[in-house]
Coordinates of C-alpha atoms and ligand atoms in Angstrom, one line a residue:
M1 CA -103.2 94.9 24.3
H2 CA -99.4 94.8 24.7
F3 CA -97.4 91.8 23.6
E4 CA -96.9 90.4 27.2
T5 CA -100.6 90.7 27.9
R6 CA -101.5 88.8 24.8
C7 CA -99.1 86.1 25.8
V8 CA -101.0 85.5 29.0
Q9 CA -104.6 86.2 27.9
V10 CA -105.4 85.5 24.3
G11 CA -107.2 82.2 23.5
V12 CA -106.8 80.7 26.9
D13 CA -110.4 81.0 28.0
K14 CA -111.9 77.7 26.9
D15 CA -113.7 76.4 30.0
S16 CA -117.3 77.6 29.8
A17 CA -118.4 74.8 32.2
Y18 CA -116.3 75.8 35.3
L19 CA -114.4 79.0 34.2
S20 CA -111.0 77.6 35.2
A21 CA -108.3 80.2 35.1
T22 CA -106.1 78.1 32.8
T23 CA -107.1 76.2 29.6
P24 CA -108.2 72.6 30.3
I25 CA -106.7 69.7 28.3
Y26 CA -109.3 68.0 26.2
P27 CA -107.9 64.5 25.7
T28 CA -110.6 63.2 23.5
S29 CA -110.6 61.9 19.9
T30 CA -114.2 62.7 19.2
F31 CA -117.0 65.0 20.3
R32 CA -120.7 64.3 20.8
W33 CA -123.3 65.8 18.5
D34 CA -126.5 67.4 20.1
D35 CA -128.5 66.1 17.1
L36 CA -127.9 65.2 13.5
Q37 CA -127.2 68.8 12.5
T38 CA -125.4 70.4 15.4
N39 CA -122.2 70.0 17.4
R40 CA -120.5 72.5 19.7
G41 CA -117.8 73.4 17.1
Y42 CA -115.6 70.4 17.4
D43 CA -116.3 66.9 16.0
Y44 CA -112.9 65.1 15.8
T45 CA -109.5 66.0 17.2
R46 CA -107.5 65.6 14.0
S47 CA -109.7 68.4 12.6
G48 CA -109.8 70.5 15.7
N49 CA -109.5 70.5 19.5
P50 CA -110.3 73.2 22.0
T51 CA -106.9 73.0 23.7
R52 CA -105.1 73.2 20.4
R53 CA -107.4 76.0 19.3
A54 CA -106.4 78.0 22.4
L55 CA -102.8 77.8 21.4
E56 CA -103.6 78.7 17.8
E57 CA -105.5 81.8 18.7
N58 CA -102.7 82.8 21.0
L59 CA -99.9 82.3 18.4
A60 CA -101.8 84.1 15.7
S61 CA -102.2 87.1 18.0
L62 CA -98.5 87.1 18.9
E63 CA -97.3 87.2 15.3
G64 CA -100.0 89.7 14.4
G65 CA -101.6 87.2 12.0
L66 CA -105.2 86.3 11.0
D67 CA -105.0 82.6 12.0
A68 CA -102.6 79.8 13.1
R69 CA -102.5 76.1 13.0
A70 CA -100.4 74.2 15.7
T71 CA -98.6 71.1 14.3
S72 CA -96.8 68.1 15.8
T73 CA -93.3 69.5 15.1
G74 CA -91.5 72.4 13.3
M75 CA -90.9 70.0 10.4
S76 CA -94.6 69.3 10.1
A77 CA -95.3 73.0 10.0
I78 CA -92.8 73.3 7.1
T79 CA -94.4 70.3 5.4
T80 CA -97.8 72.0 5.7
V81 CA -96.7 75.1 3.9
M82 CA -94.9 73.2 1.2
Y83 CA -98.2 71.6 0.3
L84 CA -99.4 75.1 -0.8
L85 CA -97.2 74.5 -3.8
N86 CA -97.5 72.2 -6.9
P87 CA -95.1 70.0 -8.8
G88 CA -93.1 72.2 -11.2
D89 CA -93.0 75.2 -8.8
H90 CA -89.7 76.7 -8.0
V91 CA -88.6 77.9 -4.5
I92 CA -85.7 80.1 -3.5
A93 CA -84.2 79.5 0.0
G94 CA -81.0 80.7 1.8
H95 CA -78.0 78.4 1.5
D96 CA -77.6 78.4 5.3
I97 CA -81.1 77.4 6.4
Y98 CA -81.8 74.9 9.2
G99 CA -80.4 71.5 8.2
G100 CA -83.7 69.7 8.7
T101 CA -85.4 72.1 6.3
Y102 CA -82.7 71.7 3.7
R103 CA -83.1 67.9 4.0
L104 CA -86.9 68.1 3.6
F105 CA -86.6 70.4 0.5
H106 CA -83.6 68.6 -1.1
D107 CA -84.4 65.0 -0.2
V108 CA -88.2 64.9 -0.1
F109 CA -90.0 67.7 -1.9
A110 CA -87.4 67.8 -4.8
H111 CA -88.5 64.2 -5.6
W112 CA -92.1 65.3 -5.8
G113 CA -91.2 67.8 -8.5
I114 CA -90.6 71.0 -6.6
R115 CA -87.4 72.7 -7.7
F116 CA -85.2 74.6 -5.3
S117 CA -82.4 77.2 -5.5
F118 CA -80.2 77.8 -2.4
V119 CA -78.6 81.2 -2.5
P120 CA -76.7 83.5 0.0
M121 CA -79.6 85.6 1.1
G122 CA -77.5 88.3 2.8
D123 CA -77.8 90.1 -0.5
A124 CA -81.4 90.3 -1.9
E125 CA -79.9 90.7 -5.4
N126 CA -79.0 87.0 -5.2
V127 CA -82.7 86.2 -4.8
R128 CA -83.5 88.4 -7.9
R129 CA -80.9 86.6 -10.0
A130 CA -82.4 83.2 -9.0
L131 CA -85.9 84.1 -10.0
T132 CA -87.5 82.0 -12.8
P133 CA -91.0 82.3 -14.3
A134 CA -91.9 79.2 -12.1
T135 CA -90.8 80.8 -8.8
K136 CA -93.7 80.6 -6.4
A137 CA -92.1 81.0 -3.0
V138 CA -89.1 82.5 -1.2
W139 CA -88.1 80.9 2.1
I140 CA -86.5 83.3 4.6
E141 CA -84.8 82.3 7.8
T142 CA -83.1 85.0 9.9
P143 CA -80.8 85.0 11.8
S144 CA -79.2 81.9 10.4
N145 CA -77.8 78.9 12.1
P146 CA -75.1 78.7 13.4
L147 CA -73.3 81.8 12.1
L148 CA -76.2 84.3 12.8
N149 CA -76.2 85.9 9.3
V150 CA -79.1 88.4 9.1
V151 CA -81.4 88.6 6.0
D152 CA -83.0 91.9 5.1
I153 CA -86.6 90.7 5.2
A154 CA -88.2 93.8 3.5
A155 CA -85.7 93.7 0.7
V156 CA -86.3 90.0 0.0
V157 CA -90.1 90.4 0.2
E158 CA -90.0 93.2 -2.4
V159 CA -88.0 91.0 -4.8
A160 CA -90.3 88.0 -4.3
H161 CA -93.5 90.0 -4.6
S162 CA -92.3 91.8 -7.7
A163 CA -92.2 88.3 -9.3
G164 CA -95.6 87.2 -7.8
A165 CA -94.0 84.8 -5.4
I166 CA -95.1 84.4 -1.8
T167 CA -92.7 84.7 1.1
I168 CA -92.5 82.3 4.1
A169 CA -90.4 83.2 7.2
D170 CA -89.1 80.7 9.7
N171 CA -89.1 82.9 12.8
T172 CA -87.9 80.2 15.3
F173 CA -84.6 81.9 16.2
L174 CA -86.1 85.2 17.6
S175 CA -89.7 84.4 18.4
P176 CA -92.4 87.0 17.8
Y177 CA -91.2 88.9 20.9
L178 CA -88.1 90.0 19.0
Q179 CA -89.1 89.9 15.3
R180 CA -92.5 90.0 13.5
P181 CA -92.0 89.2 9.8
F182 CA -95.6 90.2 8.9
E183 CA -94.5 93.8 9.7
F184 CA -92.1 93.5 6.7
G185 CA -94.7 92.1 4.3
V186 CA -94.0 88.3 4.7
D187 CA -97.1 86.2 3.8
L188 CA -96.7 83.2 6.1
V189 CA -94.7 82.6 9.3
I190 CA -93.7 79.2 10.7
H191 CA -92.1 78.2 14.0
S192 CA -90.6 75.3 15.7
T193 CA -92.4 75.9 19.0
T194 CA -90.0 73.4 20.4
K195 CA -87.6 76.3 20.9
Y196 CA -88.4 79.7 22.5
L197 CA -92.2 79.6 22.3
N198 CA -92.4 76.6 24.6
G199 CA -89.0 77.4 26.1
H200 CA -88.7 74.5 28.5
S201 CA -87.2 71.8 26.4
D202 CA -90.0 69.4 27.2
V203 CA -92.0 69.2 24.0
V204 CA -91.6 69.2 20.2
G205 CA -94.1 71.3 18.2
G206 CA -94.6 73.7 15.4
C207 CA -97.1 76.2 14.0
V208 CA -98.0 77.9 10.8
V209 CA -99.3 81.5 11.1
T210 CA -101.2 83.1 8.2
R211 CA -102.4 86.6 7.4
H212 CA -104.5 86.0 4.2
R213 CA -107.9 84.3 4.3
E214 CA -107.1 82.0 1.4
H215 CA -103.8 80.7 3.1
A216 CA -105.6 80.3 6.5
D217 CA -108.3 78.1 4.9
R218 CA -105.9 76.1 2.8
V219 CA -103.4 75.5 5.7
A220 CA -106.3 74.4 8.0
W221 CA -107.4 72.0 5.2
I222 CA -103.9 70.6 4.7
V223 CA -103.2 70.1 8.5
N224 CA -106.4 68.1 8.7
A225 CA -106.0 66.2 5.4
L226 CA -102.4 65.2 6.3
G227 CA -103.1 64.7 10.0
L228 CA -100.3 67.0 11.2
G229 CA -102.0 68.7 14.1
C230 CA -100.4 68.5 17.6
S231 CA -101.8 66.6 20.5
P232 CA -103.9 68.4 23.2
F233 CA -101.3 67.6 25.8
D234 CA -98.5 69.2 23.7
A235 CA -100.6 72.2 22.8
W236 CA -101.2 72.7 26.6
L237 CA -97.5 72.6 27.3
V238 CA -96.6 75.1 24.6
L239 CA -99.5 77.4 25.8
R240 CA -98.1 77.3 29.3
G241 CA -94.6 78.1 28.0
V242 CA -95.8 81.0 25.9
K243 CA -97.2 82.9 28.9
T244 CA -93.6 83.8 30.1
L245 CA -92.2 84.4 26.6
G246 CA -91.5 88.1 27.1
P247 CA -89.6 87.9 30.5
R248 CA -87.8 84.8 29.3
M249 CA -86.6 86.5 26.1
E250 CA -85.3 89.4 28.1
A251 CA -83.3 87.1 30.4
H252 CA -82.0 85.0 27.5
Q253 CA -80.8 88.0 25.6
K254 CA -79.2 89.7 28.6
N255 CA -77.2 86.5 29.1
A256 CA -76.2 86.2 25.4
M257 CA -74.9 89.8 25.5
A258 CA -72.9 89.2 28.6
L259 CA -71.3 86.0 27.1
A260 CA -70.6 87.7 23.8
R261 CA -68.8 90.6 25.6
V262 CA -66.6 88.1 27.4
L263 CA -65.9 86.1 24.3
V264 CA -64.8 89.1 22.1
E265 CA -62.2 90.1 24.8
H266 CA -60.8 86.6 25.4
P267 CA -57.4 85.8 24.0
R268 CA -58.3 82.2 23.2
V269 CA -61.2 83.2 21.0
E270 CA -60.7 84.1 17.3
R271 CA -64.1 85.3 16.2
V272 CA -67.6 85.8 17.7
Y273 CA -70.8 85.6 15.7
F274 CA -73.5 87.6 17.4
P275 CA -75.7 90.3 15.8
G276 CA -75.6 92.3 19.0
L277 CA -71.9 93.2 18.6
P278 CA -71.2 96.4 16.6
S279 CA -68.5 94.3 14.8
H280 CA -71.2 92.0 13.3
P281 CA -71.5 92.9 9.5
Q282 CA -75.3 93.3 9.8
H283 CA -75.5 94.9 13.2
E284 CA -77.3 97.9 11.9
L285 CA -79.9 95.8 10.0
A286 CA -80.5 93.6 13.0
K287 CA -81.1 96.8 15.1
R288 CA -83.6 98.0 12.6
Q289 CA -85.4 94.8 11.9
Q290 CA -85.4 93.1 15.3
K291 CA -86.5 94.3 18.7
G292 CA -83.5 92.7 20.3
F293 CA -80.5 90.6 19.3
G294 CA -81.7 87.2 20.5
A295 CA -79.8 84.6 22.6
M296 CA -78.0 82.5 20.0
L297 CA -74.3 83.1 19.5
S298 CA -71.4 81.2 18.0
F299 CA -67.6 81.5 18.2
D300 CA -64.4 80.1 16.8
V301 CA -61.8 79.0 19.3
K302 CA -58.2 79.7 18.4
G303 CA -56.0 76.7 17.7
T304 CA -57.3 73.2 16.7
R305 CA -60.4 71.0 17.1
A306 CA -58.8 69.8 20.4
D307 CA -58.9 73.3 21.8
A308 CA -62.6 73.6 20.9
E309 CA -63.3 70.2 22.5
R310 CA -61.5 71.3 25.7
V311 CA -63.9 74.2 26.0
M312 CA -67.1 72.1 25.4
Y313 CA -65.9 69.5 27.9
G314 CA -64.7 72.1 30.3
V315 CA -68.0 74.0 30.8
K316 CA -70.1 72.7 33.8
L317 CA -73.3 74.8 33.5
F318 CA -73.8 74.5 29.7
Q319 CA -75.2 71.1 28.7
L320 CA -73.6 69.6 25.5
A321 CA -76.8 69.2 23.5
E322 CA -78.6 70.1 20.3
S323 CA -81.7 72.3 20.1
L324 CA -82.1 75.8 21.6
G325 CA -84.4 78.2 23.2
G326 CA -84.9 76.4 26.5
V327 CA -84.3 77.9 29.9
E328 CA -81.1 75.9 30.4
S329 CA -77.9 77.0 28.6
L330 CA -76.5 74.6 26.0
V331 CA -73.3 74.3 23.9
A332 CA -73.5 72.5 20.6
Y333 CA -70.9 71.5 18.1
P334 CA -72.2 72.1 14.5
E335 CA -69.4 69.9 13.1
T336 CA -70.7 66.7 14.6
M337 CA -74.2 67.7 15.6
S338 CA -76.6 70.1 13.8
H339 CA -74.6 70.3 10.6
A340 CA -73.1 66.8 10.4
T341 CA -75.2 65.8 7.4
M342 CA -73.6 68.6 5.3
S343 CA -70.4 67.6 3.5
V344 CA -67.2 68.9 5.0
E345 CA -66.8 71.1 1.9
A346 CA -70.3 72.5 2.3
R347 CA -69.6 73.3 6.0
R348 CA -66.4 75.1 5.2
A349 CA -68.0 77.0 2.3
A350 CA -70.7 78.1 4.8
G351 CA -68.0 79.3 7.2
I352 CA -68.4 76.6 9.8
S353 CA -65.0 75.3 11.0
E354 CA -64.0 72.5 13.4
R355 CA -63.4 75.2 16.0
T356 CA -66.9 76.6 15.8
I357 CA -69.0 76.3 19.0
R358 CA -72.6 77.4 19.2
I359 CA -74.3 78.6 22.4
S360 CA -78.0 78.8 23.3
A361 CA -78.0 81.1 26.3
G362 CA -80.5 80.1 29.0
I363 CA -82.0 82.2 31.8
E364 CA -79.5 81.3 34.6
H365 CA -77.7 84.2 36.3
P366 CA -75.3 85.9 33.8
D367 CA -72.4 86.0 36.3
D368 CA -72.6 82.2 36.7
L369 CA -72.6 81.6 33.0
V370 CA -69.8 84.1 32.4
A371 CA -67.6 82.6 35.1
D372 CA -68.2 79.1 33.8
L373 CA -67.3 79.9 30.2
K374 CA -64.3 81.9 31.3
Q375 CA -62.9 79.0 33.4
A376 CA -63.4 76.6 30.4
L377 CA -61.6 78.9 28.1
D378 CA -58.7 79.7 30.6
T379 CA -58.0 76.0 31.3
Ligands
LIG401 C1 -85.6 73.2 15.3 C2 -85.8 74.0 14.1 C3 -86.7 73.5 13.1 C4 -87.4 72.2 13.2 O1 -88.3 72.1 14.3 P1 -88.6 70.7 15.0 O2 -89.6 71.1 16.1 O3 -87.3 70.1 15.5 O4 -89.3 69.8 14.0 C5 -87.0 74.4 12.0 N1 -86.4 75.5 11.9 C6 -85.5 76.0 12.8 C7 -84.9 77.4 12.6 C8 -85.2 75.3 14.0 O5 -84.3 75.7 14.9

């Protein structure tokens, strides 16, 4: 089946009683046993629930994996995979990964004895140089936030595997419609389903997708043991969102491209960060590795912080808000929002200035978005 067909069809058929066309929500904590030996496949919702299972089967299929587990948030998906490791293990991650992931690694798991190296992953050689005999995992996030640096997944996987380390990819920014890390040899994929997979800014959720039996079994065990699974209601919302993933991603990326084209030409804009522009340093890699350029872009306004503020307050259709991947367009200010917990020095070292604005392009009509951004820049 093609991708769009799998979005709509896989896993959803969970109503053997009435054959409803959509998946029912099973809001129950427990399930009755027929006798002391037999139940119908579910006994307690922390361990498993038919609505959650529908979503898991769907997501596993979209990434091309063996199995998936749906969790309460993206952070709980990341927590789950970190429990595959042991104290003393070493992990290599990009220096520009999602701020919440950095916090979880640096301020939580480091205290439990896991060691981390954060390296510029644009060059796979930096990963090789950071390897130690204790390296057990390499964390890949591409494209990065907010400057859209692209990591060569196959190259990093080769370095990691040569050292016997597993690779985990956070595929939130592109969704499996535009990038499937398993095709490049990655071992586990995680998502914040809060973003494109749900796509409607009305739920937080996550998932871990596995491709090896041993990881699938262990991840299922951890999600149950730690109690990280998502609620049946949230699973149902994400499952509903996923059905339109393909058409939404097409609309999102068309809008992002239209906005990027306006921004590169605009005299008040100094620099645009978008892998879809031929001027992006990894444009060719993005073309090779991704099935599209996605819908996240950032830009530096010329002048001062006040000039950037004027643009963010001047737009009328873009909501000033964190997060991404919803149908509505957003502008965000990394300086005081997503990257506020980094030190100023760390932000500047990462290339984020106080004139950097991030856009999550929604699915409104491109002409309206372009006109709105233009008037905010022109004012
Ligand atoms: C939002 C996000 C997360 C965290 O997900 P939550 O659902 O907010 O817990 C992780 N990684 C990336 C790339 C994200 O954008």
